[in-house]
XYZ file of N, CA, C and O in Angstrom:
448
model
N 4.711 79.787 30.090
C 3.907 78.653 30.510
C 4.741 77.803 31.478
O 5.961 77.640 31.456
N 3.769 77.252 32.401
C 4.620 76.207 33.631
C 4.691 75.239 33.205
O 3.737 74.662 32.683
N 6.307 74.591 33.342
C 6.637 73.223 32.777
C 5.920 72.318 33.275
O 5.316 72.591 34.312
N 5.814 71.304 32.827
C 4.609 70.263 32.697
C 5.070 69.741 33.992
O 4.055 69.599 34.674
N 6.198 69.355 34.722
C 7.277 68.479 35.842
C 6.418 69.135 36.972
O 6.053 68.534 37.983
N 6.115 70.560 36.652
C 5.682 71.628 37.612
C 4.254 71.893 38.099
O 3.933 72.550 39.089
N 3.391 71.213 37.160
C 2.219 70.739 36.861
C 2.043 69.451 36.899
O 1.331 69.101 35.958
N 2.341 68.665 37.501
C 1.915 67.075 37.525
C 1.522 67.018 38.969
O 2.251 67.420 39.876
N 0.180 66.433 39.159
C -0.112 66.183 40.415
C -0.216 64.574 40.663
O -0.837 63.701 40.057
N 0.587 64.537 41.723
C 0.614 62.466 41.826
C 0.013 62.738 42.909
O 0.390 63.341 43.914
N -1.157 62.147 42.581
C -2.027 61.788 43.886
C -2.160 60.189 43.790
O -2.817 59.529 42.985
N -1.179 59.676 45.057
C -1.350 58.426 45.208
C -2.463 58.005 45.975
O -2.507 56.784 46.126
N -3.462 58.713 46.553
C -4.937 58.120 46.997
C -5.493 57.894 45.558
O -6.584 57.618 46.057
N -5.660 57.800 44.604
C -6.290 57.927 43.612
C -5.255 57.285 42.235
O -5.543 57.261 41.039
N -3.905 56.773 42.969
C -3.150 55.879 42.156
C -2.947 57.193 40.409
O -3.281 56.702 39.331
N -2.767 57.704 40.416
C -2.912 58.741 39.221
C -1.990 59.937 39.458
O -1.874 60.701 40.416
N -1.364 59.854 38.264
C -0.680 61.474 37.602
C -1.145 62.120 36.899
O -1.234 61.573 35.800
N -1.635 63.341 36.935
C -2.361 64.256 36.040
C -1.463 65.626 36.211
O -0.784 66.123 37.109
N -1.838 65.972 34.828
C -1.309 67.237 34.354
C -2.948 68.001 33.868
O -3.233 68.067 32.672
N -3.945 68.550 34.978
C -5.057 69.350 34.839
C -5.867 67.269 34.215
O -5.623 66.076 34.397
N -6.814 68.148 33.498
C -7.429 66.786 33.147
C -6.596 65.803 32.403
O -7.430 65.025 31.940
N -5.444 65.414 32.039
C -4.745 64.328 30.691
C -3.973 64.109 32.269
O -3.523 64.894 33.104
N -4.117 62.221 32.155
C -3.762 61.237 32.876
C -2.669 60.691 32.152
O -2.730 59.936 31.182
N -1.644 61.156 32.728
C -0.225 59.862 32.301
C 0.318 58.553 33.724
O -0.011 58.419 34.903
N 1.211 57.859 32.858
C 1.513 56.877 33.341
C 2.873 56.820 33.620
O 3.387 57.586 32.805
N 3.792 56.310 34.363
C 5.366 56.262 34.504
C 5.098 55.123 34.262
O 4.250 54.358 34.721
N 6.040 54.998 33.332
C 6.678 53.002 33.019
C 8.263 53.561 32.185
O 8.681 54.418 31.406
N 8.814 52.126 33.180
C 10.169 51.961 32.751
C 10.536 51.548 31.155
O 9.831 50.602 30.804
N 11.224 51.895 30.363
C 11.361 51.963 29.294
C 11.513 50.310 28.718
O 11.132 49.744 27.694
N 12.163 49.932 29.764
C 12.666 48.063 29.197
C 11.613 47.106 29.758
O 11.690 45.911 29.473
N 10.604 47.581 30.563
C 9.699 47.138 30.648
C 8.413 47.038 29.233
O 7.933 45.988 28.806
N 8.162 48.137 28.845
C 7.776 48.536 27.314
C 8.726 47.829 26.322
O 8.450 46.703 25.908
N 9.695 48.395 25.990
C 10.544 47.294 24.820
C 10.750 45.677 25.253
O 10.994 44.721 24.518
N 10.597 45.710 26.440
C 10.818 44.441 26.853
C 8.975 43.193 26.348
O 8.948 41.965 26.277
N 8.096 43.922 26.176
C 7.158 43.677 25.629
C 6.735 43.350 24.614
O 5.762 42.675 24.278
N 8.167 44.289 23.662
C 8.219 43.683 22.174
C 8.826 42.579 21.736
O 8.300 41.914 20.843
N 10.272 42.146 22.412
C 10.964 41.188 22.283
C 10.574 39.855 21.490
O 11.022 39.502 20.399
N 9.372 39.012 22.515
C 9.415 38.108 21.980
C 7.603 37.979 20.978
O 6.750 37.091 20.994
N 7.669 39.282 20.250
C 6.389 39.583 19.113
C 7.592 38.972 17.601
O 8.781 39.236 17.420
N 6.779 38.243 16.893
C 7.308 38.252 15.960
C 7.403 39.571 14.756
O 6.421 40.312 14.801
N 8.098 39.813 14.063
C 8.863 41.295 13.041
C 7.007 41.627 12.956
O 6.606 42.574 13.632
N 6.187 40.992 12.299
C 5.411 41.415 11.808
C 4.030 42.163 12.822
O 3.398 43.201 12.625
N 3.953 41.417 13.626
C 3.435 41.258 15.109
C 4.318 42.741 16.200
O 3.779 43.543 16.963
N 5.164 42.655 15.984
C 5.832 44.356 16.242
C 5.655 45.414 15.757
O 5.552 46.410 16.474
N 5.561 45.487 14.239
C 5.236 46.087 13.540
C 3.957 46.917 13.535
O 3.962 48.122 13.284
N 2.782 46.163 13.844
C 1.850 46.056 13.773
C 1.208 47.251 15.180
O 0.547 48.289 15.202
N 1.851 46.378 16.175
C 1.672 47.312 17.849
C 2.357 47.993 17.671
O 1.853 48.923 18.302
N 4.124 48.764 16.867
C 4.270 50.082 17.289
C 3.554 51.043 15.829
O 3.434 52.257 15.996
N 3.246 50.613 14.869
C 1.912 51.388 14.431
C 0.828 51.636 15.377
O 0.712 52.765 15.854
N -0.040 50.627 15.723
C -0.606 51.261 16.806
C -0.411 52.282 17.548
O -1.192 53.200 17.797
N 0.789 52.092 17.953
C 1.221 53.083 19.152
C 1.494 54.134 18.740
O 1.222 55.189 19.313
N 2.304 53.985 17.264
C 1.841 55.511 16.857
C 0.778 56.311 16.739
O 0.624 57.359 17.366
N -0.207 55.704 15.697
C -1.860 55.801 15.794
C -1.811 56.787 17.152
O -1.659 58.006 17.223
N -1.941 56.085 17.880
C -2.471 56.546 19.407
C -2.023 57.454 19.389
O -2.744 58.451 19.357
N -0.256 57.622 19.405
C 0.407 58.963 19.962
C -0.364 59.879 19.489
O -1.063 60.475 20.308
N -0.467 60.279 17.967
C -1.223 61.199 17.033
C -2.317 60.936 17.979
O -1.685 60.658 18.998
N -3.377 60.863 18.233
C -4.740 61.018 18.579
C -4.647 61.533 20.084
O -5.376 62.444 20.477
N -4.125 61.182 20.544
C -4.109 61.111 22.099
C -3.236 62.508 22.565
O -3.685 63.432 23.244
N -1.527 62.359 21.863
C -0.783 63.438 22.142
C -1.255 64.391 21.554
O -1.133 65.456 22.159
N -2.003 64.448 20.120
C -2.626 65.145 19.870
C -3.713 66.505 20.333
O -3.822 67.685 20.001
N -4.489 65.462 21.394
C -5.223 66.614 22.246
C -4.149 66.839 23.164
O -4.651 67.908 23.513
N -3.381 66.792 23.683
C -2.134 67.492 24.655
C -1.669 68.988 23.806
O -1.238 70.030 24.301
N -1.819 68.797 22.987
C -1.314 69.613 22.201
C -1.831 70.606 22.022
O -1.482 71.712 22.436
N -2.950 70.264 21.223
C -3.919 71.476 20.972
C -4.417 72.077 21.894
O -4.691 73.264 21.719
N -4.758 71.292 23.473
C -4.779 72.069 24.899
C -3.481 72.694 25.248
O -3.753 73.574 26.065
N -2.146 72.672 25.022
C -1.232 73.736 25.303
C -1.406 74.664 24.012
O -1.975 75.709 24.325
N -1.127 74.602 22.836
C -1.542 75.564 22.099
C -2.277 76.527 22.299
O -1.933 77.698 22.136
N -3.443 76.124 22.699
C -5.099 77.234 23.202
C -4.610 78.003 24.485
O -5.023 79.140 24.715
N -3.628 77.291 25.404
C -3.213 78.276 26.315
C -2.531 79.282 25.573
O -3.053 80.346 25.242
N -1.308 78.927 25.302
C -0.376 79.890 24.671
C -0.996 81.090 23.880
O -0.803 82.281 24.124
N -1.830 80.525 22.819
C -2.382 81.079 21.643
C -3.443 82.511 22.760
O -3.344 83.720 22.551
N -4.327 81.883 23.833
C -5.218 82.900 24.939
C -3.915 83.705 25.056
O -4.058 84.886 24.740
N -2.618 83.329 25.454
C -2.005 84.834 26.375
C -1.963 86.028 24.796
O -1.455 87.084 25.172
N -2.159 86.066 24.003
C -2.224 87.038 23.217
C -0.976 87.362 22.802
O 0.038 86.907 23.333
N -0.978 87.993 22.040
C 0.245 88.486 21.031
C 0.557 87.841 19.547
O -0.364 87.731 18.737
N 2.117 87.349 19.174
C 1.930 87.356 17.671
C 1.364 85.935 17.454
O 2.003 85.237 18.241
N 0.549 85.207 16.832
C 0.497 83.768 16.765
C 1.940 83.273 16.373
O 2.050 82.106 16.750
N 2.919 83.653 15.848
C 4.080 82.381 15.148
C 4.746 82.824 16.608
O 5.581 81.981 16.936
N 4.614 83.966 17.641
C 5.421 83.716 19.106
C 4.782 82.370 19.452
O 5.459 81.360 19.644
N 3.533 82.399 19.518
C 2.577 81.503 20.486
C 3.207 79.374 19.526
O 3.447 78.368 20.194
N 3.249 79.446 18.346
C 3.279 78.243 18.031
C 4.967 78.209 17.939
O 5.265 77.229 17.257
N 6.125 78.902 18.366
C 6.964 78.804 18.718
C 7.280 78.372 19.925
O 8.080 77.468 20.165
N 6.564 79.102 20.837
C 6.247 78.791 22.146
C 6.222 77.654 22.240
O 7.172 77.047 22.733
N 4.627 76.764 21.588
C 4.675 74.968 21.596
C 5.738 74.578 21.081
O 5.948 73.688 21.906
N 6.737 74.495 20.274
C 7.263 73.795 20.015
C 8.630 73.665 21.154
O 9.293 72.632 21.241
N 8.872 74.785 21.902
C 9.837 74.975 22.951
C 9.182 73.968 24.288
O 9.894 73.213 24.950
N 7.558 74.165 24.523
C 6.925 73.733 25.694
C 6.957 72.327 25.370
O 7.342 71.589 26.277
N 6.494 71.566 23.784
C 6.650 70.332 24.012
C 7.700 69.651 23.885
O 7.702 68.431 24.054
N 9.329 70.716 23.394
C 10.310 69.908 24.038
C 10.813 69.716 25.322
O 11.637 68.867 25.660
N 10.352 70.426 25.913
C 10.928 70.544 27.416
C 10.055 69.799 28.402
O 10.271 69.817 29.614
N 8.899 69.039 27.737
C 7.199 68.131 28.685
C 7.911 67.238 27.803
O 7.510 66.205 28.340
N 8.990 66.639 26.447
C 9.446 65.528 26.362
C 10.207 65.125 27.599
O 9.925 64.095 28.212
N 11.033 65.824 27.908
C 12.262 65.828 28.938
C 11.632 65.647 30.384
O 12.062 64.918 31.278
N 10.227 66.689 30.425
C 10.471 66.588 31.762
C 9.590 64.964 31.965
O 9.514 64.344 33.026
N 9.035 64.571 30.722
C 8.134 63.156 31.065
C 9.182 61.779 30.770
O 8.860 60.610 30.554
N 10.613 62.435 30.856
C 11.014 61.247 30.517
C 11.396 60.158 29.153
O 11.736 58.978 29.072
N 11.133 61.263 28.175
C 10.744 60.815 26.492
C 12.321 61.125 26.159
O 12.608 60.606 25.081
N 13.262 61.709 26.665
C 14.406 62.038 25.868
C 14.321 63.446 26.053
O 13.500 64.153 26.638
N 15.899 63.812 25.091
C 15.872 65.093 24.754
C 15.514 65.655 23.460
O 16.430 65.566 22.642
N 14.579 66.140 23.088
C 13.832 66.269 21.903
C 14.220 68.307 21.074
O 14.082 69.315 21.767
N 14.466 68.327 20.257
C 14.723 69.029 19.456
C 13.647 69.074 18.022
O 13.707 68.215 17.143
N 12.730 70.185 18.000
C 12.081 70.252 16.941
C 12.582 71.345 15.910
O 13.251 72.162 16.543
N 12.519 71.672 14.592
C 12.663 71.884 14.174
C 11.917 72.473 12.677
O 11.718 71.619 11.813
N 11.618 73.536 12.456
C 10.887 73.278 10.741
C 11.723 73.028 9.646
O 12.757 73.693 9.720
N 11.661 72.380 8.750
C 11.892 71.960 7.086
C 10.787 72.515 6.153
O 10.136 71.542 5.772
N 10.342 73.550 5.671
C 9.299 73.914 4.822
C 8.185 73.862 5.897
O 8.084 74.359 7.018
N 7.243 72.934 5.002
C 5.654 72.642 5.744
C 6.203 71.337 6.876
O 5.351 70.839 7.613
N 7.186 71.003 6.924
C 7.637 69.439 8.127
C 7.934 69.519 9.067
O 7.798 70.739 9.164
N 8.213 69.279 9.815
C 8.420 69.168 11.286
C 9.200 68.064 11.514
O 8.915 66.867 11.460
N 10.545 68.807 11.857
C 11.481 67.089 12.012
C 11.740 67.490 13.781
O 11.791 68.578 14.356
N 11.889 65.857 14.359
C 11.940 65.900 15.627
C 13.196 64.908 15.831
O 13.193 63.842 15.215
N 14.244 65.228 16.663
C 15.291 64.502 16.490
C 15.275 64.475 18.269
O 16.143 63.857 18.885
């Protein structure tokens, strides 16, 4: 599969980055934390739940649309959901999220 870096179309007539249909955004990181600063503990709390919320729902369909690719090219399924877990560390990196390392624990999924 083509890395996501490789797949992003910035079309600045149209102010937008897309990867096929899913629209992302570039923002500077201290611009975002810099947002939290002056939220009080509880009031922080509160928006990066949210933001988790979201991630799950949102990164969510990112997901299951690379999966369905992988899973179409055929062969063993645990190649294909190995596969995602290699593709969405390397669409952490190439979007800027860090360097991400997944991993299984039993039924868990730790992401460091």
């Amino acid at each position: 599969m083509q890395r996501v870096r490789e797949r992003l179309d910035f079309d600045a007539a149209a102010g937008e980055i897309r990867d096929g249909p899913r629209r992302y955004l570039l923002l500077r990181p201290d611009v975002l934390m810099g947002a939290l600063r002056p939220l009080e503990a509880s009031q922080r709390e509160a928006l990066l739940e949210a933001f988790a919320q979201s991630a799950r729902e949102h990164g969510g369909e990112s997901i299951r649309a690379y999966h369905a690719t992988l899973r179409a090219a055929g062969g063993d399924p645990r190649e294909a959901d190995t596969a995602l877990l290699q593709t969405t560390a390397s669409a952490a990196a190439d979007l800027g999220w860090g360097r991400w390392t997944l991993r299984r624990d039993g039924d868990t999924l730790r992401l460091s």
